[in-house]
Coordinates of C-alpha atoms and ligand atoms in Angstrom, one line a residue:
X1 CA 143.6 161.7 101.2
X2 CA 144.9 165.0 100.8
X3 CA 148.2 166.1 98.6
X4 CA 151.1 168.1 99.7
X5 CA 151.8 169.6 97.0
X6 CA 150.8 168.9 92.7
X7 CA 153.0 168.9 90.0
X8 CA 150.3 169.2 86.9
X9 CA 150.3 170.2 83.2
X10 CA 153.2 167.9 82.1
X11 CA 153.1 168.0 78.5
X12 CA 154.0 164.0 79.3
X13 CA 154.7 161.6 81.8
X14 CA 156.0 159.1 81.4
X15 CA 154.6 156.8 84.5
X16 CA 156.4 153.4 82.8
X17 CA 154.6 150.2 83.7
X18 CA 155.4 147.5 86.8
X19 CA 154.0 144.1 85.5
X20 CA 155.1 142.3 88.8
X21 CA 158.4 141.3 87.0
X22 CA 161.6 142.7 84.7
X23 CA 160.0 143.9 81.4
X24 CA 161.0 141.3 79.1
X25 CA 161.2 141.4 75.1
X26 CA 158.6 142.9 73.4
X27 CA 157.0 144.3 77.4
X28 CA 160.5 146.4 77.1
X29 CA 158.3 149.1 74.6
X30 CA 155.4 149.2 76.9
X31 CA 154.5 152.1 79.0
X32 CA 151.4 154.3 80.8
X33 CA 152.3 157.9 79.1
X34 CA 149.9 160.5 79.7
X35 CA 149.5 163.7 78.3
X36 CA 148.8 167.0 80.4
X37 CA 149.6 164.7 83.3
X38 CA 149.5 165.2 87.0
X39 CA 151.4 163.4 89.7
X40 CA 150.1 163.8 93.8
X41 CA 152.5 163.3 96.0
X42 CA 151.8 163.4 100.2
X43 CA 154.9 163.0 102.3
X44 CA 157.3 160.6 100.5
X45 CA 154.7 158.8 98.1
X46 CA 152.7 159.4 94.7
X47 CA 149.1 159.2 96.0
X48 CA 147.5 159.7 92.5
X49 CA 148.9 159.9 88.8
X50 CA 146.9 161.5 86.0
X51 CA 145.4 163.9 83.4
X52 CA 143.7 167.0 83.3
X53 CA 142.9 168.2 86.5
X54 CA 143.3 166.6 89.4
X55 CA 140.2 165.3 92.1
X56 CA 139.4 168.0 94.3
X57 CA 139.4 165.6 96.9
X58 CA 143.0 165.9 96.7
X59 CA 143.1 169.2 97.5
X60 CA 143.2 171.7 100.3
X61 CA 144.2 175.2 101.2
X62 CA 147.3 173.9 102.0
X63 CA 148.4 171.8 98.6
X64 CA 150.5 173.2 96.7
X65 CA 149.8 173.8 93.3
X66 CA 153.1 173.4 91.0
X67 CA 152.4 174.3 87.3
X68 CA 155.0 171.6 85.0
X69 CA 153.7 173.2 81.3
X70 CA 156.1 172.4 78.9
X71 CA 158.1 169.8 81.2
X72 CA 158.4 165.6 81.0
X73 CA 158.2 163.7 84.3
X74 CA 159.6 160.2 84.1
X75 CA 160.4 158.5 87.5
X76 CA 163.6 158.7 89.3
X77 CA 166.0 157.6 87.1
X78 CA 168.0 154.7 88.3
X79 CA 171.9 153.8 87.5
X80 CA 172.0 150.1 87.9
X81 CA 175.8 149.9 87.8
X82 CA 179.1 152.2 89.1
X83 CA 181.8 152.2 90.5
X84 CA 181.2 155.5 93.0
X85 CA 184.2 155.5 95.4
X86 CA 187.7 155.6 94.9
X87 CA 190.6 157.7 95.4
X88 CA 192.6 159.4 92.7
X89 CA 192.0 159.5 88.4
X90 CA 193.4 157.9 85.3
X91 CA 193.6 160.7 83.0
X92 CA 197.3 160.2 82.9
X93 CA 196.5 156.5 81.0
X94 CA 194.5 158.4 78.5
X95 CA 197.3 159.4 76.4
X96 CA 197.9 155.2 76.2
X97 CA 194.0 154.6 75.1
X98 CA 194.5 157.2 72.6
X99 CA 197.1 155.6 71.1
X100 CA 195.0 152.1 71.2
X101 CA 197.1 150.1 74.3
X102 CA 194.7 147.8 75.4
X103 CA 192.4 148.0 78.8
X104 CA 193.9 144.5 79.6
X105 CA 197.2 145.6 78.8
X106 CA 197.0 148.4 81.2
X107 CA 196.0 146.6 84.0
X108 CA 198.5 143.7 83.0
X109 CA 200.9 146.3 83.9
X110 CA 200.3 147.2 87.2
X111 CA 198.2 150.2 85.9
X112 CA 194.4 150.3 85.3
X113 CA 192.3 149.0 88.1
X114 CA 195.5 148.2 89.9
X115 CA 196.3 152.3 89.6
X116 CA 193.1 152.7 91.3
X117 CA 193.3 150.5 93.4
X118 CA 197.0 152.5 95.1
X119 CA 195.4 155.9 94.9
X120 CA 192.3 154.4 97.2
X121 CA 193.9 152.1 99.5
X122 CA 195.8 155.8 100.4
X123 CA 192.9 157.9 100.7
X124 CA 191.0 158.4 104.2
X125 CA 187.5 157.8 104.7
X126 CA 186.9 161.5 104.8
X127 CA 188.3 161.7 101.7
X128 CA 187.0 158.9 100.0
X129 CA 183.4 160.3 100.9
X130 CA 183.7 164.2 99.9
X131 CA 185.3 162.9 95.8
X132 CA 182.2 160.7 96.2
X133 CA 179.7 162.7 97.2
X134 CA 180.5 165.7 94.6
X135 CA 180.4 162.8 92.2
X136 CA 176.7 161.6 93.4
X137 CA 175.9 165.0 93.3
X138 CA 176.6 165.3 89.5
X139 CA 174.4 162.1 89.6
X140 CA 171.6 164.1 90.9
X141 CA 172.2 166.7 88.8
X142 CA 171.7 164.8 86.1
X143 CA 168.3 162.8 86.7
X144 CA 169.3 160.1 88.9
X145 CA 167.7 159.4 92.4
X146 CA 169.4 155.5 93.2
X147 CA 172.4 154.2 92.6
X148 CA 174.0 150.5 92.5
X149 CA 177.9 150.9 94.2
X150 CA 180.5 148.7 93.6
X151 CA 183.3 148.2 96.0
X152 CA 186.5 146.9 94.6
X153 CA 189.3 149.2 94.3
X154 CA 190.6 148.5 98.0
X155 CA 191.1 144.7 97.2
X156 CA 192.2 144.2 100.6
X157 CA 189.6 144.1 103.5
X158 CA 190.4 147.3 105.5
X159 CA 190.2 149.4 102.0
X160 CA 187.1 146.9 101.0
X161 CA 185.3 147.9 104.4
X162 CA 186.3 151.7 104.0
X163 CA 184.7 151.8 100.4
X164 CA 181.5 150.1 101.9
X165 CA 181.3 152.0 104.6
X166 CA 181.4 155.0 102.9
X167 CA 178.6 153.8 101.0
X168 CA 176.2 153.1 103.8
X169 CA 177.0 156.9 105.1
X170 CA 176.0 158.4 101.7
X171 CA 173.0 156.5 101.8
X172 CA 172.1 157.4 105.1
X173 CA 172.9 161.4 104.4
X174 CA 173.4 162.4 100.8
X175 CA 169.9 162.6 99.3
X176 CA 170.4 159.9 96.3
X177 CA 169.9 156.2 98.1
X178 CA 173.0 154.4 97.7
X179 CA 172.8 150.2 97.3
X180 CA 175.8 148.0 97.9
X181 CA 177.5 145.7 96.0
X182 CA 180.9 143.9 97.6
X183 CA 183.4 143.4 94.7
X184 CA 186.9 142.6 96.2
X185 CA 187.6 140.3 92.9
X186 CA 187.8 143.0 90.4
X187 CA 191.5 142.4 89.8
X188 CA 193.7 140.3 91.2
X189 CA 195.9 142.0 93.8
X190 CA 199.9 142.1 92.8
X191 CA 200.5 139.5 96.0
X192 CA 198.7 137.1 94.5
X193 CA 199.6 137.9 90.9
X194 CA 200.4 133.5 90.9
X195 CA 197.7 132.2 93.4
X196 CA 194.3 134.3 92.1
X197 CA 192.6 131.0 93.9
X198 CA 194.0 131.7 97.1
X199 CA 192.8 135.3 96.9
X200 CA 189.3 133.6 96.0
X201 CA 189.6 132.1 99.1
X202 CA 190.7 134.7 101.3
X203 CA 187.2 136.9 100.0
X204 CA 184.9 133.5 101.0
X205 CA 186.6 132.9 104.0
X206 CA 187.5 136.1 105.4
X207 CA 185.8 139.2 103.8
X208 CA 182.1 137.9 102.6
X209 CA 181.2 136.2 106.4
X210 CA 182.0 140.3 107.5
X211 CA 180.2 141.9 104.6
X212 CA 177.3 139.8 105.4
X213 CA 177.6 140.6 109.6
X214 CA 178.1 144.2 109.3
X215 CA 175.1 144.8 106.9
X216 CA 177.5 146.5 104.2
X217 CA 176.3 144.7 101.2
X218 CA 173.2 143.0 99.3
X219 CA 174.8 142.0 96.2
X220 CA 178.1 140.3 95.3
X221 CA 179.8 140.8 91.9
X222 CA 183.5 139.5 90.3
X223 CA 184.9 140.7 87.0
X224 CA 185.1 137.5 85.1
X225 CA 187.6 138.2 82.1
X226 CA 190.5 137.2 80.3
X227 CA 193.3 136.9 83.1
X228 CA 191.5 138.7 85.7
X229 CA 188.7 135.6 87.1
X230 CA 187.5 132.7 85.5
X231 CA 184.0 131.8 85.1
X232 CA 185.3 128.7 87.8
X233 CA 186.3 131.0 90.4
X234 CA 183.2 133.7 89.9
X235 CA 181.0 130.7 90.2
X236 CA 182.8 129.9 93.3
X237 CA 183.0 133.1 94.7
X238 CA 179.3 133.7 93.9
X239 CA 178.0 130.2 95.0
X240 CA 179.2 131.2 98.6
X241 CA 178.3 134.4 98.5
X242 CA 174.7 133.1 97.5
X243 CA 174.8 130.5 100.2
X244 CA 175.0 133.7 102.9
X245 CA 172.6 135.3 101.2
X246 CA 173.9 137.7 99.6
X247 CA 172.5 138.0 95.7
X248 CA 174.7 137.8 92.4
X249 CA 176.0 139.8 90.0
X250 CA 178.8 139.1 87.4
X251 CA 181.0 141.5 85.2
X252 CA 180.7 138.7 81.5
X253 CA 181.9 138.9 78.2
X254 CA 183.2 142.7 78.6
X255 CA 186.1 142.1 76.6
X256 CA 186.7 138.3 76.0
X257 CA 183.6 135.6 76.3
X258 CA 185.3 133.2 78.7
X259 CA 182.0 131.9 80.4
X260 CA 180.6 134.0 82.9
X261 CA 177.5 133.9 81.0
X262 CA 177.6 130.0 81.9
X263 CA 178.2 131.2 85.4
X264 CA 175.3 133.6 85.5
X265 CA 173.0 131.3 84.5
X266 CA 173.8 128.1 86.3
X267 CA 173.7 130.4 89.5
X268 CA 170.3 132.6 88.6
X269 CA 172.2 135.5 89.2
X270 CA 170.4 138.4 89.0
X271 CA 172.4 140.5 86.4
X272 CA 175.0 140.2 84.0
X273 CA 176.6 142.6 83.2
X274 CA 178.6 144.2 80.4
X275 CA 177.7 141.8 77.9
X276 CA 179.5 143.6 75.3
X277 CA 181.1 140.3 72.9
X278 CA 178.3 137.7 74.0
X279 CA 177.2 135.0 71.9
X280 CA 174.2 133.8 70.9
X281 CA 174.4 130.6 72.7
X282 CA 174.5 132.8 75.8
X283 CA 172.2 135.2 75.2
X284 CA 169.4 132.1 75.1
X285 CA 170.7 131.2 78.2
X286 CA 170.3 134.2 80.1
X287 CA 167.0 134.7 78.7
X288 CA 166.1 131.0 80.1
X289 CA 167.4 131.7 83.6
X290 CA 165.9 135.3 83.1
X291 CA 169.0 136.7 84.6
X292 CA 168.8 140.5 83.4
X293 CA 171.2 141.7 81.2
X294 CA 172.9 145.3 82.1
X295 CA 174.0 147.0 79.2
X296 CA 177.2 149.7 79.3
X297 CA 177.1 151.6 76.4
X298 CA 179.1 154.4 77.9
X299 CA 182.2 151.7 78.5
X300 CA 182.1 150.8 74.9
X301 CA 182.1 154.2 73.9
X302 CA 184.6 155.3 76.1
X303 CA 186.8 152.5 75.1
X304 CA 186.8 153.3 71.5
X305 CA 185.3 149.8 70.7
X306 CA 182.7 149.4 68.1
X307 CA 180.9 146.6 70.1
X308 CA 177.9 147.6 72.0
X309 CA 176.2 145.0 73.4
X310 CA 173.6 143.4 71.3
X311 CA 170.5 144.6 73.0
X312 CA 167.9 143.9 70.2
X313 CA 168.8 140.9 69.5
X314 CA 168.7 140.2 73.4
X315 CA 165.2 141.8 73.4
X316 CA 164.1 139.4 70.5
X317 CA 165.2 136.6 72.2
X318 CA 163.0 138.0 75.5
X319 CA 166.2 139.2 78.1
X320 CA 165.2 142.0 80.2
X321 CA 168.0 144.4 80.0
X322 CA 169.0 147.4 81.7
X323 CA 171.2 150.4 80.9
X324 CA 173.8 151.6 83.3
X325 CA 176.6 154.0 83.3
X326 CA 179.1 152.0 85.1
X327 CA 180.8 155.4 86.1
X328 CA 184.5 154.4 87.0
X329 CA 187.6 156.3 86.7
X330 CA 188.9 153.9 83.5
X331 CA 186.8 152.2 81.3
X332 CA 184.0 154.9 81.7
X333 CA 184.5 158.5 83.7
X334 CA 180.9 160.1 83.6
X335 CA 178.1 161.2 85.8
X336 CA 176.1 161.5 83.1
X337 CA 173.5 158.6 82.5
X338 CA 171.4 160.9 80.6
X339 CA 173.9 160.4 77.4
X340 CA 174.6 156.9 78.2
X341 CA 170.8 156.5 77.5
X342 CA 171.3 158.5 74.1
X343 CA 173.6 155.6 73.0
X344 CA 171.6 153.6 74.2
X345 CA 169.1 154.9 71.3
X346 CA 171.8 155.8 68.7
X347 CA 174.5 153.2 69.1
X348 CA 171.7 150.2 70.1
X349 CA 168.6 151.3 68.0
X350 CA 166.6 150.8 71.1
X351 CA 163.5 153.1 71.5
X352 CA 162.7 155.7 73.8
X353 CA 160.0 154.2 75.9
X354 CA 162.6 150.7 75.8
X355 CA 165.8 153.1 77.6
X356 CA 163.7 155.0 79.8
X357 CA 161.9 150.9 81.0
X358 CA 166.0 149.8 81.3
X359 CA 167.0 152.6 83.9
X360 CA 163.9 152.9 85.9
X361 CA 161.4 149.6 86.4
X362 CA 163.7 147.4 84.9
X363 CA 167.0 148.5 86.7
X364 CA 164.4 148.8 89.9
X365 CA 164.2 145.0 89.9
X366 CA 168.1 144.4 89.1
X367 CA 168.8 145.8 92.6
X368 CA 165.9 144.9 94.3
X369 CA 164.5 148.0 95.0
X370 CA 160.7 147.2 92.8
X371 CA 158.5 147.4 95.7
X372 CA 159.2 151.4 96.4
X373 CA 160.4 153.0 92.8
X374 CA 160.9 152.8 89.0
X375 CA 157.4 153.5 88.3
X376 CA 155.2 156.3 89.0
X377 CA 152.0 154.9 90.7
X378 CA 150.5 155.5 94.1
X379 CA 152.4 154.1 96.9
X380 CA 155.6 153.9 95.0
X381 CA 158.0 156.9 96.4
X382 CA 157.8 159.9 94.7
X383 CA 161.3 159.7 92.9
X384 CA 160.5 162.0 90.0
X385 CA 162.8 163.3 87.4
X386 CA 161.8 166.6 85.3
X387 CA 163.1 167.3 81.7
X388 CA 162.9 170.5 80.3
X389 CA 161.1 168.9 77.1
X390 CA 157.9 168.4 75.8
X391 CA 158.2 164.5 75.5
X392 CA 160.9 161.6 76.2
X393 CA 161.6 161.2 72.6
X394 CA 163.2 165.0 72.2
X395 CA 165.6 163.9 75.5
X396 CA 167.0 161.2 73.7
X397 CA 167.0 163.2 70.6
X398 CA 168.4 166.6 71.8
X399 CA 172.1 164.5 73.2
X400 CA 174.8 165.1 75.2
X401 CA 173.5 168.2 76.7
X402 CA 171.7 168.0 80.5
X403 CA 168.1 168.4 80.0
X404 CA 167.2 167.9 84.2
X405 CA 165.4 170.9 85.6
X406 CA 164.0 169.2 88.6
X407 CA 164.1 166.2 90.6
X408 CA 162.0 165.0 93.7
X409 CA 163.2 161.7 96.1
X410 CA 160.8 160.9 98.3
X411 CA 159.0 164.1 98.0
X412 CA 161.6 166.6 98.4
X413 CA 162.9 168.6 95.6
X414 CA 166.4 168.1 95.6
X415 CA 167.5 169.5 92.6
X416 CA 166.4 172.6 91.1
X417 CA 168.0 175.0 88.4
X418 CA 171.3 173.4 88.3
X419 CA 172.1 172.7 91.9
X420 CA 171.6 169.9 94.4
X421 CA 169.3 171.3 97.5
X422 CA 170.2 169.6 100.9
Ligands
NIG1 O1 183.1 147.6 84.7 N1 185.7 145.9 84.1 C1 185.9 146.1 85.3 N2 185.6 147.1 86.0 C2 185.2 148.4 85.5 C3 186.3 149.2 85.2 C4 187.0 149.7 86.4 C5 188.2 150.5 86.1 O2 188.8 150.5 85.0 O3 188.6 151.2 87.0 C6 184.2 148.2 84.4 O4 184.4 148.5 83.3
FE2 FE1 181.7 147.9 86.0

């Protein structure tokens, strides 16, 4: 077979590993990296990976040759958790956080989430998806290539449906793939301040049976916290999304360890997610159940919390984990997972070769999407991001400062020199 086009001379790539499963433990620090490394690409797919020069049975008069020298190729990177689409921002609660109100608080006073929630049950679906896609496109700008959404500011169905669908159409046009998650109980609505069950009920009955028919979701997901949902209600909600196939993720122990871990586990979810105050007990448990843990470094940061989730200690007790920026307009505003893989270095002590596994193979499995990315290999798509930087270590180690020059999905270059192609 015959390339398109050659990206050679990377002074690395980093190709990461896909073992059939979520890098676990100790797997977490394995990789393929090469050195003066080539990736093939034909159409939409890698059709070789390697050193030196490439076969010249891969090439014709009409590949293209694309020198890297000097660059790192790692693939696609993947954010595993956000919150994409909503209407409106919170920068007016940010005078509050500085002076150390609580998150809860907030949101116990109509504010927060609930804010949000106002700001996008006004906004049209036009609007909805132009803030959206200028945000995905800061995504892109900054290494990703697929993205986890998260409905849930909309609470009701017609603003539940309107997030969705806004999904699906940035999937189906903006270049980044877009993969849905329906998450109506992310607060509890003010009319059912009293009756959180009968809100429960009202998603089950009436809103999952429509996620599932019109094909706007694959994942479920409830914020299971300290007067938002219990860990008996997400395992309710979850149980029946489960049973119409949809597949689990829970918001646990982001700010008070209430049992959602429990929850998780019981249910085989496929993620938990926050995981910033969970215990020991728990972390044994969701290494058991291998449900993978999705770590938010970016949420404790921005918080102004000292506790980042415990991910060595979940690697020594062999969870997979991922990293994640959970981009949201309250607990987290940035587009940049590039420096919420830095703390994953600095504030967790993991190692390069661990982040990069968390936000491409690893985060790969934790939305299902193993079989086409997260790895470069032939026949996996050729999501490729491009540092300007001679290895992986100096983007972790040079922070806070956008080190993308290009990135490929599915072939195309879509970003190049600091702007999103279309
Ligand atoms: O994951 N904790 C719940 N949801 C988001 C925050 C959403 C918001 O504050 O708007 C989170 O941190
Ligand atoms: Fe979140």
């Amino acid at each position: 077979m015959k390339a398109d086009k050659i990206l050679l001379h990377f002074s690395q790539v980093f190709c990461g590993i896909d073992k059939g499963h979520p890098l676990r433990g100790a797997e977490m620090n394995e990789a393929y990296i090469l050195e003066d490394g080539y990736i093939a690409i034909e159409g939409a797919k890698i059709i070789d990976v390697g050193t030196g020069m490439p076969d010249l049975q891969l090439i014709d008069e009409n590949t293209e040759l694309i020198d890297c020298t000097g660059k790192t190729a790692v693939p696609g990177l993947i954010d595993c958790h956000t919150h994409l689409v909503y209407g409106g921002s919170r920068e007016h609660e940010f005078a509050q956080k500085l002076k150390g109100v609580p998150y809860l608080e907030i949101l116990a006073e109509g504010g927060g989430i609930l804010n949000t929630v106002a700001a996008t049950r006004k906004a049209s679906f036009q609007e909805l998806y132009q803030k959206s896609t200028q945000l995905l496109d800061k995504m892109a700008l900054h290494g990703v290539t697929t993205i986890e959404a998260k409905s849930g500011y909309g609470l009701d169905w017609e603003t539940e449906k309107r997030q969705l669908e806004v999904m699906q159409e940035l999937h189906q046009k903006h270049p980044l793939d877009v993969v849905a998650t329906f998450m109506a109980a992310h607060a509890i609505p003010a009319d059912y301040k009293d009756d959180s069950n009968t809100f429960v009920e009202k998603i089950i009955q009436e809103m999952l049976p429509e996620v599932k028919q019109q094909q706007l979701a694959e994942f479920c997901d409830v914020f299971c916290e300290e007067k938002v949902f219990s860990a008996a209600q997400a395992y309710r909600l979850l149980s029946a999304a489960q049973s119409l196939g949809f597949a689990a993720r829970i918001h646990a122990d982001e700010i008070a360890s209430i049992g959602g871990c429990q929850t998780a586990a019981e249910l085989k979810a496929v993620s938990a997610e926050h995981l910033m105050v969970i215990r020991d007990s728990d972390i044994e448990r969701l290494s058991r159940a291998q449900v993978i843990g999705n770590l938010l470094p970016g949420t404790t940061f921005s918080l102004m919390e000292d506790t980042y989730a415990p991910a060595r200690k979940m690697l020594n007790y062999g969870m997979a984990i991922t990293l994640a920026t959970d981009s949201n307009p309250g607990s987290c505003p940035t587009a940049n997972l590039q420096f919420i893989m830095q703390l994953g270095c600095l504030q967790m002590k993991l190692t390069p070769i661990e982040v990069f596994n968390a936000v491409t193979i690893n985060a790969a499995y934790s939305i299902q999407r193993n079989e086409t990315v997260g790895s470069l290999e032939a026949g996996k798509n050729a999501d490729i991001t491009i540092f300007d930087a001679k290895n992986i270590d100096f983007t972790m180690y040079f922070f806070a400062t956008n080190l993308v020059s290009q990135v490929y999905k599915n072939g195309r270059l879509i970003v190049n020199g600091g702007n999103v192609l279309r």
